[in-house]
XYZ file of C-alpha atoms in Angstrom:
579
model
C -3.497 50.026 -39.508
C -5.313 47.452 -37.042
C -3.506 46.106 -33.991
C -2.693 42.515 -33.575
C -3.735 40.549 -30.875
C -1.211 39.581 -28.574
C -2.800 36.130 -28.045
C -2.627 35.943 -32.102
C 0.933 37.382 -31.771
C 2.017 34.544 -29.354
C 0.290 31.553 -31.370
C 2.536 32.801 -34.156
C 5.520 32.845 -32.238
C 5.029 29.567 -30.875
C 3.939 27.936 -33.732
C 7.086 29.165 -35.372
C 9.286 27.844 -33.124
C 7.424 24.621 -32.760
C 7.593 23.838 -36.557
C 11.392 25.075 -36.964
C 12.497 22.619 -33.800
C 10.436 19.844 -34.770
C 12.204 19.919 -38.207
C 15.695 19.844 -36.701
C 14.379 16.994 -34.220
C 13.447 15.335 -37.030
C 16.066 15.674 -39.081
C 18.459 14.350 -35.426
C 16.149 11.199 -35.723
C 14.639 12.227 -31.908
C 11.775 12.788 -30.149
C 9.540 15.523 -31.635
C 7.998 15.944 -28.203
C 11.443 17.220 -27.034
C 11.505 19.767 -30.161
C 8.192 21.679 -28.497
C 9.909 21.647 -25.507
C 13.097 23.479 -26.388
C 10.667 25.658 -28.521
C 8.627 26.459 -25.280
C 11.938 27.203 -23.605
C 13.137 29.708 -26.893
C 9.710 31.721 -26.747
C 9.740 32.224 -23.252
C 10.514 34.854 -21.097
C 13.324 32.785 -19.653
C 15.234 33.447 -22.984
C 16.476 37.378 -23.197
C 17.757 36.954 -26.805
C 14.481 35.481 -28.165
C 10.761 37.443 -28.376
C 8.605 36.024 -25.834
C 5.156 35.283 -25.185
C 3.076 37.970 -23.718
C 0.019 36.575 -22.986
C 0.687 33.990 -20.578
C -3.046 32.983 -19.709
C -4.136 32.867 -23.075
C -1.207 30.258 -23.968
C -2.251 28.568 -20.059
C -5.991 28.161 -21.632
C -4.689 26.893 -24.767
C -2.639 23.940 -22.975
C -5.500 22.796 -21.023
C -6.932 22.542 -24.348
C -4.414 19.952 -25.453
C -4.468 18.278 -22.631
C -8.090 17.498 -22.738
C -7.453 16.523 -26.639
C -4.188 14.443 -25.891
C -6.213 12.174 -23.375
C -9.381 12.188 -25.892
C -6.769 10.760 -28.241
C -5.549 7.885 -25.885
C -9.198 6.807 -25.118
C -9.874 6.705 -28.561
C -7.276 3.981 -28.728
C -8.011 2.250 -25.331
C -10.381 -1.139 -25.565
C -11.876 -2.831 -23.175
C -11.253 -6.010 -24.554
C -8.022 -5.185 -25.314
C -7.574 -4.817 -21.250
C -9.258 -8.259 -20.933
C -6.751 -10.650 -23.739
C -3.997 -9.464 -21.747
C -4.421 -11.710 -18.943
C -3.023 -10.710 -15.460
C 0.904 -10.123 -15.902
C 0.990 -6.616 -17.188
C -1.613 -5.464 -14.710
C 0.452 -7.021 -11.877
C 3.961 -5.566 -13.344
C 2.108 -2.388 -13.986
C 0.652 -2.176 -10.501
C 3.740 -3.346 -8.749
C 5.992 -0.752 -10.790
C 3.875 2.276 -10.173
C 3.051 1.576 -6.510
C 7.006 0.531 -6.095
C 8.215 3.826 -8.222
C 5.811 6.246 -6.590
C 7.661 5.340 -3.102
C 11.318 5.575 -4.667
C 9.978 9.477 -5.612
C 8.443 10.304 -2.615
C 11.624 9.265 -0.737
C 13.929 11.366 -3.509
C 11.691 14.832 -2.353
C 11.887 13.771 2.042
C 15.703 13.471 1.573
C 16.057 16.952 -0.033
C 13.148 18.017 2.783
C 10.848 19.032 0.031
C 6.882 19.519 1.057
C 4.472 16.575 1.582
C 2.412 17.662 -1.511
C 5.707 17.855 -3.778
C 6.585 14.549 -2.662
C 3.471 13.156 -3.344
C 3.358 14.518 -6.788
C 6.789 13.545 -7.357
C 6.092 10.202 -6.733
C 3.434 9.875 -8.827
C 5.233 11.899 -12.088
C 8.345 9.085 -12.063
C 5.844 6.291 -11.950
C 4.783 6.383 -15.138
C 6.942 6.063 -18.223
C 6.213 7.751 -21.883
C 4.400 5.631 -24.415
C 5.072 7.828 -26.698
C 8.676 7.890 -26.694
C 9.145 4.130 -25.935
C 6.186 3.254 -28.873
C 8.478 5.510 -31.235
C 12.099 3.766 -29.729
C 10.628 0.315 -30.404
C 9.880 1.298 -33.995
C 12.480 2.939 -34.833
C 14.940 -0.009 -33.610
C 12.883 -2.412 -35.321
C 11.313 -4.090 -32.070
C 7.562 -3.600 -32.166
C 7.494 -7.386 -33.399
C 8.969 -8.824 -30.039
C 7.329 -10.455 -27.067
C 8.658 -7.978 -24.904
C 7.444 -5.249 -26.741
C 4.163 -6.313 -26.924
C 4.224 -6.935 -23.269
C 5.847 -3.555 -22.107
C 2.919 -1.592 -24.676
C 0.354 -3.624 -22.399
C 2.234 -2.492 -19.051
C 2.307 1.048 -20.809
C -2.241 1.217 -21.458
C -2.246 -0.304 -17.837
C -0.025 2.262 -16.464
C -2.360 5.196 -18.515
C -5.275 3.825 -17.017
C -4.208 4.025 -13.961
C -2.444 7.284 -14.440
C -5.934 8.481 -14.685
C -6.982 7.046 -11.642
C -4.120 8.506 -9.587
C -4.392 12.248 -11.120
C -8.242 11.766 -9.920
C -6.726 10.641 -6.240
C -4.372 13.395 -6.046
C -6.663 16.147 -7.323
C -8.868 14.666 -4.324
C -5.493 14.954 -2.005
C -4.712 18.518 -3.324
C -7.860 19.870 -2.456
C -8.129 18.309 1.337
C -5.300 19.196 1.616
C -4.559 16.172 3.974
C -4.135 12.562 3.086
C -7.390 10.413 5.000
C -7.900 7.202 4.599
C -12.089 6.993 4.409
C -11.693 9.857 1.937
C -9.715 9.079 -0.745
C -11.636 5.723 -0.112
C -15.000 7.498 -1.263
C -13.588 9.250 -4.027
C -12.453 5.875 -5.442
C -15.908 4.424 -5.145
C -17.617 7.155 -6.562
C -15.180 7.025 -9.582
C -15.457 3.408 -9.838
C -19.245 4.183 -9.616
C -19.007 6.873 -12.058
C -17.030 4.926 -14.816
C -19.056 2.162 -14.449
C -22.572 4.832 -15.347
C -21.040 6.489 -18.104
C -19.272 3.781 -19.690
C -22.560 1.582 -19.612
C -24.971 4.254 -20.580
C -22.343 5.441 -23.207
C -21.792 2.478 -24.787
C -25.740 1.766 -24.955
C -26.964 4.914 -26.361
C -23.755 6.882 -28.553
C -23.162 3.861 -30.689
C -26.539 3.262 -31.460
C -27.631 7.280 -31.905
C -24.138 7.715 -34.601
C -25.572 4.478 -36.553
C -29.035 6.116 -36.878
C -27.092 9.243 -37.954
C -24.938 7.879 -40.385
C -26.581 8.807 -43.262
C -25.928 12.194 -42.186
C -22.330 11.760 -41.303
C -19.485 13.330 -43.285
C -16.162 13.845 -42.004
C -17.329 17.320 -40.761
C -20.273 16.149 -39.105
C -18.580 13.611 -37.586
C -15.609 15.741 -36.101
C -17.726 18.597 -34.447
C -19.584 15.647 -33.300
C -17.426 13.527 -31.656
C -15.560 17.214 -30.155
C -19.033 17.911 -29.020
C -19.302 14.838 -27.062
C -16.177 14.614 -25.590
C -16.712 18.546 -24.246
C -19.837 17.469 -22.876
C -18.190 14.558 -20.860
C -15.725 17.260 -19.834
C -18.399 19.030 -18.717
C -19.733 16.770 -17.566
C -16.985 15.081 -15.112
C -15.810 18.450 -13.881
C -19.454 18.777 -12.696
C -18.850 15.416 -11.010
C -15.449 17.185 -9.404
C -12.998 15.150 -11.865
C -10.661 16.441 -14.117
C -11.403 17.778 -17.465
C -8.659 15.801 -18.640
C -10.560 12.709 -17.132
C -13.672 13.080 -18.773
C -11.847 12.966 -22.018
C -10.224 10.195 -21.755
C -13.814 8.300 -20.799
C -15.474 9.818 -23.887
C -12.342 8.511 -25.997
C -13.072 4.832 -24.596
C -16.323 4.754 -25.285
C -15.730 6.076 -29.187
C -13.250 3.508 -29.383
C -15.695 0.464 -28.695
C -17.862 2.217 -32.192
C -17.384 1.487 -35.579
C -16.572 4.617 -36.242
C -13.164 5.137 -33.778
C -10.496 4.525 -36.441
C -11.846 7.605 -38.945
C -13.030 9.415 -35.598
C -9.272 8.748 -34.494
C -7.690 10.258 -38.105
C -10.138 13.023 -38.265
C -9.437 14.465 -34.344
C -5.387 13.538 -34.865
C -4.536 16.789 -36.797
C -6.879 19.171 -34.090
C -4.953 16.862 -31.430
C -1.686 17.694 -33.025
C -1.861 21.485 -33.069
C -3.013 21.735 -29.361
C -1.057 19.147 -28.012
C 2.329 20.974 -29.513
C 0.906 23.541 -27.276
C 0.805 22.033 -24.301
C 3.951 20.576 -24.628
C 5.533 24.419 -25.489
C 4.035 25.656 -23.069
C 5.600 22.558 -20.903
C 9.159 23.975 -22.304
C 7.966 27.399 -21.154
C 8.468 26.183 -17.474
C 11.911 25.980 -17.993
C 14.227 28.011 -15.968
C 18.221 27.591 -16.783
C 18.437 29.570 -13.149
C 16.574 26.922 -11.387
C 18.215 23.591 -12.945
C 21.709 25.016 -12.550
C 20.106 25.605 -8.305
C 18.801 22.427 -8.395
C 21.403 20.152 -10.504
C 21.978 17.847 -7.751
C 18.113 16.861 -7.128
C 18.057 16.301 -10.817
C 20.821 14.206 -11.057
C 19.472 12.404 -8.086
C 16.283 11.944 -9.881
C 17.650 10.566 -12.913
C 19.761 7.693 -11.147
C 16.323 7.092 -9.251
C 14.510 6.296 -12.459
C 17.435 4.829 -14.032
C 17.344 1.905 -11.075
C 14.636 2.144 -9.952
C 12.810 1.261 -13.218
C 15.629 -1.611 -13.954
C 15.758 -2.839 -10.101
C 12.155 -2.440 -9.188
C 10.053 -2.715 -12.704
C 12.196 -6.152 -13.619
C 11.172 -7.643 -10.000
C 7.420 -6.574 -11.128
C 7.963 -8.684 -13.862
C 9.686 -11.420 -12.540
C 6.216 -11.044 -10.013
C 3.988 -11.653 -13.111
C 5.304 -14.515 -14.394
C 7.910 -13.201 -16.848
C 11.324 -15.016 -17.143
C 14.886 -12.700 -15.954
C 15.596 -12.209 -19.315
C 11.824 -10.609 -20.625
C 11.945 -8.818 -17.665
C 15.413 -7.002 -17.625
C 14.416 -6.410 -21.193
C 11.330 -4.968 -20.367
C 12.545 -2.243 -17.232
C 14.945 -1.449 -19.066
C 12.483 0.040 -21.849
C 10.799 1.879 -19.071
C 13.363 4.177 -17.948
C 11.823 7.531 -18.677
C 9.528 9.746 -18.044
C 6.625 11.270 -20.361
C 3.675 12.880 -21.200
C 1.735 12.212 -17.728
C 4.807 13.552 -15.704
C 4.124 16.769 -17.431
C 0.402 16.468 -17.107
C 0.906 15.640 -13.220
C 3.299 18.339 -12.898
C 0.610 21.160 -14.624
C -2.423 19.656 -12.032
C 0.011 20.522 -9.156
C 0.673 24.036 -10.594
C -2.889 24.666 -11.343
C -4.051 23.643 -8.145
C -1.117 25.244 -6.265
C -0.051 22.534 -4.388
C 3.338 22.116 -5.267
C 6.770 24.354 -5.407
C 7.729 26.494 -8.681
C 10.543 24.570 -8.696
C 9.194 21.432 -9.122
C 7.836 21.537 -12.442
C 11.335 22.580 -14.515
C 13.112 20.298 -12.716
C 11.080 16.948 -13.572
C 11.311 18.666 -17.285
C 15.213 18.423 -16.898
C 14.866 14.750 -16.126
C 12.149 14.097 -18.585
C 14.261 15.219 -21.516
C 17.622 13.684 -20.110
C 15.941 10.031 -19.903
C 14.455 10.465 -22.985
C 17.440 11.214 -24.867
C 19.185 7.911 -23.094
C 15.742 5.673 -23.894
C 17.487 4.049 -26.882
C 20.289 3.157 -25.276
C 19.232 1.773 -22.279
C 16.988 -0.426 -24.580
C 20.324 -1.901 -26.433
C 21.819 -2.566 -22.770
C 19.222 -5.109 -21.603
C 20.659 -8.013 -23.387
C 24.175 -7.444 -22.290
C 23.414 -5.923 -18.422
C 21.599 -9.383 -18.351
C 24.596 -11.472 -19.472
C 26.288 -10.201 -16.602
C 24.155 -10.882 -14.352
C 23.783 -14.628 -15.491
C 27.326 -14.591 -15.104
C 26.935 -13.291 -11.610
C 24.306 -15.374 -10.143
C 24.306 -18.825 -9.317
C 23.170 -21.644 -12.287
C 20.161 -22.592 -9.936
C 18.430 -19.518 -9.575
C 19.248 -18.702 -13.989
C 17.471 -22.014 -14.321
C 14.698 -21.495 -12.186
C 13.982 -17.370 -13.139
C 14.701 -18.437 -16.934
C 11.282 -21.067 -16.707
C 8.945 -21.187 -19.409
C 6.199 -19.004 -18.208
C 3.877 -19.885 -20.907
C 3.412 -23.878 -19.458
C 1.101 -24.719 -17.026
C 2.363 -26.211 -13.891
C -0.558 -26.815 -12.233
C -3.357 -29.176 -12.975
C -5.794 -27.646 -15.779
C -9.246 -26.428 -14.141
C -11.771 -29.038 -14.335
C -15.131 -28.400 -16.969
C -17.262 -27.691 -14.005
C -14.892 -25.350 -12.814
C -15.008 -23.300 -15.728
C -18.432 -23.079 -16.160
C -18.583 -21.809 -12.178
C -15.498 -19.122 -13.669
C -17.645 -17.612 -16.091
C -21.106 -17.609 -14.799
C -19.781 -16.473 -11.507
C -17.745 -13.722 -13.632
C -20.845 -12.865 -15.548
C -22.963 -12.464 -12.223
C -20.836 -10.416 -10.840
C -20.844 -7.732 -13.883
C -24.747 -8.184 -14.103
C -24.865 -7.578 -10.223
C -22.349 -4.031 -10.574
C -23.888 -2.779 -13.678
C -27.317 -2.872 -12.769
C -26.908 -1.744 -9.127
C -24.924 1.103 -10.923
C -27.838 1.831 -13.288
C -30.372 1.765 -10.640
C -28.672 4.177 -8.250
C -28.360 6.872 -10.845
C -31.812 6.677 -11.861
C -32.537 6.928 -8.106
C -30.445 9.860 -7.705
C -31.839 11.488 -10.724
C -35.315 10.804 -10.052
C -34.930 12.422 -6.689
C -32.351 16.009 -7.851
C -33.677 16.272 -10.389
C -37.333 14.403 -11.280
C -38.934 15.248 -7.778
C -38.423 18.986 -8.326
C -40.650 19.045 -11.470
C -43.321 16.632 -10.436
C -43.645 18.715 -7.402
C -44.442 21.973 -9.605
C -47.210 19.793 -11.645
C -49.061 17.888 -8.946
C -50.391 18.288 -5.112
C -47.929 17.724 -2.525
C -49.782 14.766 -1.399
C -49.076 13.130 -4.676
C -45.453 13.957 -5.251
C -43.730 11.305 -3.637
C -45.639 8.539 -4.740
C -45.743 9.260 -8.279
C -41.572 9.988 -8.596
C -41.941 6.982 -6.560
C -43.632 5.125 -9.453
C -41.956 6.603 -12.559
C -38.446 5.422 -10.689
C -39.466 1.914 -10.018
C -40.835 1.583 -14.186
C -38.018 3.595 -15.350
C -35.507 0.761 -12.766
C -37.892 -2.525 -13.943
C -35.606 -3.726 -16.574
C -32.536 -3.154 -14.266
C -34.257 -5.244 -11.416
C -35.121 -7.810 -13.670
C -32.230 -7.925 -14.487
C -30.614 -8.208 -10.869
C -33.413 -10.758 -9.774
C -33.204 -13.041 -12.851
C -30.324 -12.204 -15.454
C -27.922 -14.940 -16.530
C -29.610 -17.274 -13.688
C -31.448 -20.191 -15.942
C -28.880 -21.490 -18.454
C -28.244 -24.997 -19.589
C -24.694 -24.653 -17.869
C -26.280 -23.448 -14.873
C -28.500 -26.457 -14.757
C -25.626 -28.279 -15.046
C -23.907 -27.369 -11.990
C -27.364 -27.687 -10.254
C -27.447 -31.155 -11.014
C -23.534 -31.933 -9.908
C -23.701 -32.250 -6.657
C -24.445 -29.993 -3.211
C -20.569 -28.433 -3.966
C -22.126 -26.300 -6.462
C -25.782 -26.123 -4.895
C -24.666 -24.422 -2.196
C -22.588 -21.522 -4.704
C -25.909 -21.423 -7.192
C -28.134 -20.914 -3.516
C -25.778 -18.715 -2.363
C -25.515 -15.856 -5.457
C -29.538 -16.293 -5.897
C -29.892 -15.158 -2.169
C -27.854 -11.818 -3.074
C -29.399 -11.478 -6.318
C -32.676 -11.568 -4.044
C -31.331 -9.707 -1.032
C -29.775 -6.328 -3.524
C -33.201 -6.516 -4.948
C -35.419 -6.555 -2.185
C -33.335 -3.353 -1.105
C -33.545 -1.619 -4.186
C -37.373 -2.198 -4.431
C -37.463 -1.595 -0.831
C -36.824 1.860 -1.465
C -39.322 2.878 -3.688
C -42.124 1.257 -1.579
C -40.494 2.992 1.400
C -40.254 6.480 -0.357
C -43.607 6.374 -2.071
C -45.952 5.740 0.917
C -44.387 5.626 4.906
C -45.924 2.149 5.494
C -45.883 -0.022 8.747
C -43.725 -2.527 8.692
C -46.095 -5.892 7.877
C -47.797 -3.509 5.047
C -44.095 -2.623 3.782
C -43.068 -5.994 3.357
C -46.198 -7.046 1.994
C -45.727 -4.138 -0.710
C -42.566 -5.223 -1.146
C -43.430 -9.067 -1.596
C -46.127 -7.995 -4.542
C -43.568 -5.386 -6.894
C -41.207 -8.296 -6.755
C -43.159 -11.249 -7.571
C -44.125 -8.783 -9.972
C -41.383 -8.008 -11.555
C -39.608 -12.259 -11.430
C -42.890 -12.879 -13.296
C -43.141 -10.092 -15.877
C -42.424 -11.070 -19.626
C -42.561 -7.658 -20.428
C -39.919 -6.445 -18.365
C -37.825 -10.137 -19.751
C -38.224 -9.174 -22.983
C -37.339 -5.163 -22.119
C -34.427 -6.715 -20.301
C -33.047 -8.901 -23.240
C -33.413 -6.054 -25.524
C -31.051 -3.734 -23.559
C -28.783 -6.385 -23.125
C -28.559 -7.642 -26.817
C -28.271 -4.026 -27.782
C -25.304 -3.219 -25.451
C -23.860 -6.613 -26.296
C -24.071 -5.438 -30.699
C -22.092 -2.024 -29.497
C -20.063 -3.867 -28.053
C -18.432 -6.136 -30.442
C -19.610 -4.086 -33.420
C -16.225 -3.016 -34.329
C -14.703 -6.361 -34.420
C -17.327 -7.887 -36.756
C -16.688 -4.795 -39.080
C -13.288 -5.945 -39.146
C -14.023 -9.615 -39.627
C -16.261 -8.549 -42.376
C -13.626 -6.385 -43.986
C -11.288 -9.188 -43.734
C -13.352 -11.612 -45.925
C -13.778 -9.206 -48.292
């Protein structure tokens, strides 16, 4: 009789557990993210009347897994765009909560004299609140509907975003070891510089290649790949020393922006399921009745943190953004819990051994006691903000109850505007093609230089990776020398006065200036030149390249292309519509 595996033993046993807890979860009307939890806990070790899981690395491998497909499945329903109609009060609440929460943490851990690196961590796990467990509160009470619930689901994508962000800083942290300033100052640039490459080349290339392969798309085709490409980003950013889980979630926002993201999103949601209820058993697997009774007090501690911090702190972010007392009480007091990223935070500590054993089952404890109270502390906004319009005087009521959505100040005038969004859209040409022309610089000399070098003389090498950069970077110059600059509008404010001359003189000198260095460069790296000769060279490529038509019309292309992926998606829906 052949031997099971023990990894085959353990996905049985967990699977078992999962399916029996998230039936009575279910059944309670809670949380099913709580059920693999207590399921985790039942098929651990830490429970003697229970088998256990034996193979603790296999079940380790398998949560990574589902974390990679967990934050594949929030990309796939992040937008751009979306990010854009919100305007700029959930990204201030959002950015004023975490920052504001992340201190309340990190003073919790220094008063029990926890480690730097725990309180760090700890900071950053009770800044950010579940979406999954508000999303499901709000619908199950009916409230998806209101203006506050629309306004605490845009707070919630901001905070994911830049949940990412900070699990790329701290990953950074962990492995320095040491918190510097110039540091974690690089490692933001290169992943601004990084998101800006792979979203722009992403959304360029993968919407275009899955419409030429459509004909050969069925729902299988289309799962292994979509899996394939968000594996390869994985690959891809770890390579880049991000996260796995961080190269997921990029590959997820760029799917979303295709035609393609709502089936891509069905067809990934059951895979998603199955490994995520792993991760989150495993999660439950952390849990040690031994260490929360030790630590009881820290986690009772924590909870009152969260508790007001998030109704203290979050509704002064609101109040920050615009919002009036009531939206905002209304809103913190939605946020008091913690979630999914907590848990994801809590395994990059582990994994990087940076933070205490204990650390992990006790932000568990608190994650599963705020969830359970979630509900209710959404029912006691309205009346926790009757008394406090009873408390404070009729002035301030009148003046923090305003109508946010009037304009008190004077509407911007028509030139204005037009200076807004051209200055807005020069700015975006200016990043993306800088981006775009760095990379190929960088590639051309890792990787292009190497294999030039084995096909031609010496003598001939730098010139010619020289010259294949420069074609390869044409478009993107043009681009940075010309793009967006001759427009009726822009004509306009030419012709308004020397207010706006001196703006429209001012970007063409940078567009000229980034340029000239870019081009600079090649000349530079092609051929040592004296100086007159250099400049000379450098006069020629870029007279060159202002006057080309066939790098204009290369340029347009590329632009018109990127600008169809783009909004793609929304015309399929408009077109569906009128149907």
């Amino acid at each position: 009789m052949s031997q099971l595996e023990p990894l085959i033993a353990d996905l049985a046993l967990i699977l078992i557990c999962a399916g029996v807890m998230t039936l009575l979860f279910k059944s309670l009307k809670q949380p099913i993210v709580l059920g693999y939890i207590v399921a985790g806990f039942l098929a651990s070790p830490n429970m003697p009347y229970m088998p256990s899981v034996t193979d603790g690395h296999g079940v380790h491998v398998w949560s990574e897994i589902g974390v990679i497909f967990l934050l594949f499945a929030l990309g796939l329903e992040f937008s751009f765009k979306k990010i854009l109609k919100m305007g700029a009060a959930p990204i201030i609440a959002a950015v004023a909560i975490i920052l504001s929460m992340m201190y309340v943490g990190a003073c919790t851990g220094e008063l029990f004299g926890w480690s730097q690196m725990d309180c760090i961590f700890l900071g950053g796990m009770l800044a950010m609140s579940s979406t999954t467990i508000i999303f499901k509160a709000f619908d199950d009470m009916g409230l998806r509907k209101e203006r506050f619930a629309g306004l605490v689901l845009s707070v919630l994508i901001i905070e994911d975003i830049l949940a990412i962000v900070l699990m790329v800083m701290l990953s950074t942290l962990a492995v320095s070891k040491e918190f510097e300033g110039s540091q974690m100052l690089q490692s933001i640039l290169t992943l601004g510089l990084y998101l800006v490459l792979w979203f722009t080349v992403g959304l360029y290339f993968i919407p275009m290649a899955l419409r030429k392969l459509k004909p050969l798309m069925n729902d299988e085709t289309l799962l292994i790949t979509s899996l394939a490409l968000c594996f390869g980003m994985v690959v891809a950013a770890s390579a880049a020393g991000f996260s796995a889980a961080f190269g997921a979630f990029v590959m997820g926002s760029i799917l979303a922006e295709t035609v393609e993201a709502e089936k891509i999103e069905h067809l990934v949601a059951p895979v998603k399921n199955l490994f995520g209820a792993i991760f989150f058993v495993s999660v439950g697997m952390m849990v040690d009745v031994n260490l929360i009774v030790e630590y009881i007090v820290p986690i009772l501690c924590l909870i009152a943190a969260i508790m007001l911090g998030q109704t203290i702190l979050s509704t002064c972010g609101f109040l920050l953004s615009g919002q009036s007392l009531k939206t905002s009480m209304r809103c913190s007091f939605s946020l008091t819990q913690i979630g999914e990223f907590a848990f994801i935070l809590a395994t990059l500590g582990t994994s990087l051994h940076v933070t205490s054993d204990f650390l992990y089952p006790i932000v568990v404890a608190v994650s599963v006691f705020t969830t359970f109270t979630t509900p209710y502390m959404i029912r006691l906004a309205e009346p926790a903000y009757n008394a406090v319009s009873r408390v404070l005087p009729a002035k301030w009521i009148a003046k923090l109850e305003r109508n946010t959505d009037e304009d008190d100040g004077k509407a911007p005038s028509e030139l204005q505007q037009i200076w807004s969004e051209n200055f807005r859209k020069f700015i975006f040409i200016l990043l993306i093609n800088s981006v775009l022309c760095l990379a190929v610089m960088s590639i051309m000399y890792y990787f292009g230089q190497p294999i030039i070098a084995s096909l031609l003389p010496e003598k001939w090498v730098r010139p010619v990776t020289a010259l294949i950069g420069l074609a390869i970077c044409g478009p993107f110059l043009w681009m940075l020398l010309r793009g967006g600059g001759e427009s009726p509008e822009i004509d306009k404010l030419w012709a308004s006065g020397p207010r706006w001359r001196v703006r429209l003189t001012a970007c063409a000198l940078l567009r000229l200036f980034i340029t000239a260095v870019f081009v600079s460069y090649f000349v530079d790296y092609a051929i040592p030149w004296s100086s007159w000769l250099a400049i000379f060279a450098i006069v020629i490529v870029m007279m060159i390249i202002y006057y080309s038509s066939h790098l204009e019309k290369r340029s347009n292309e590329m632009v018109q292309n990127f600008t169809d992926n783009l909004s793609a998606r929304e015309k399929l829906k408009e077109e569906q519509k009128h149907q």
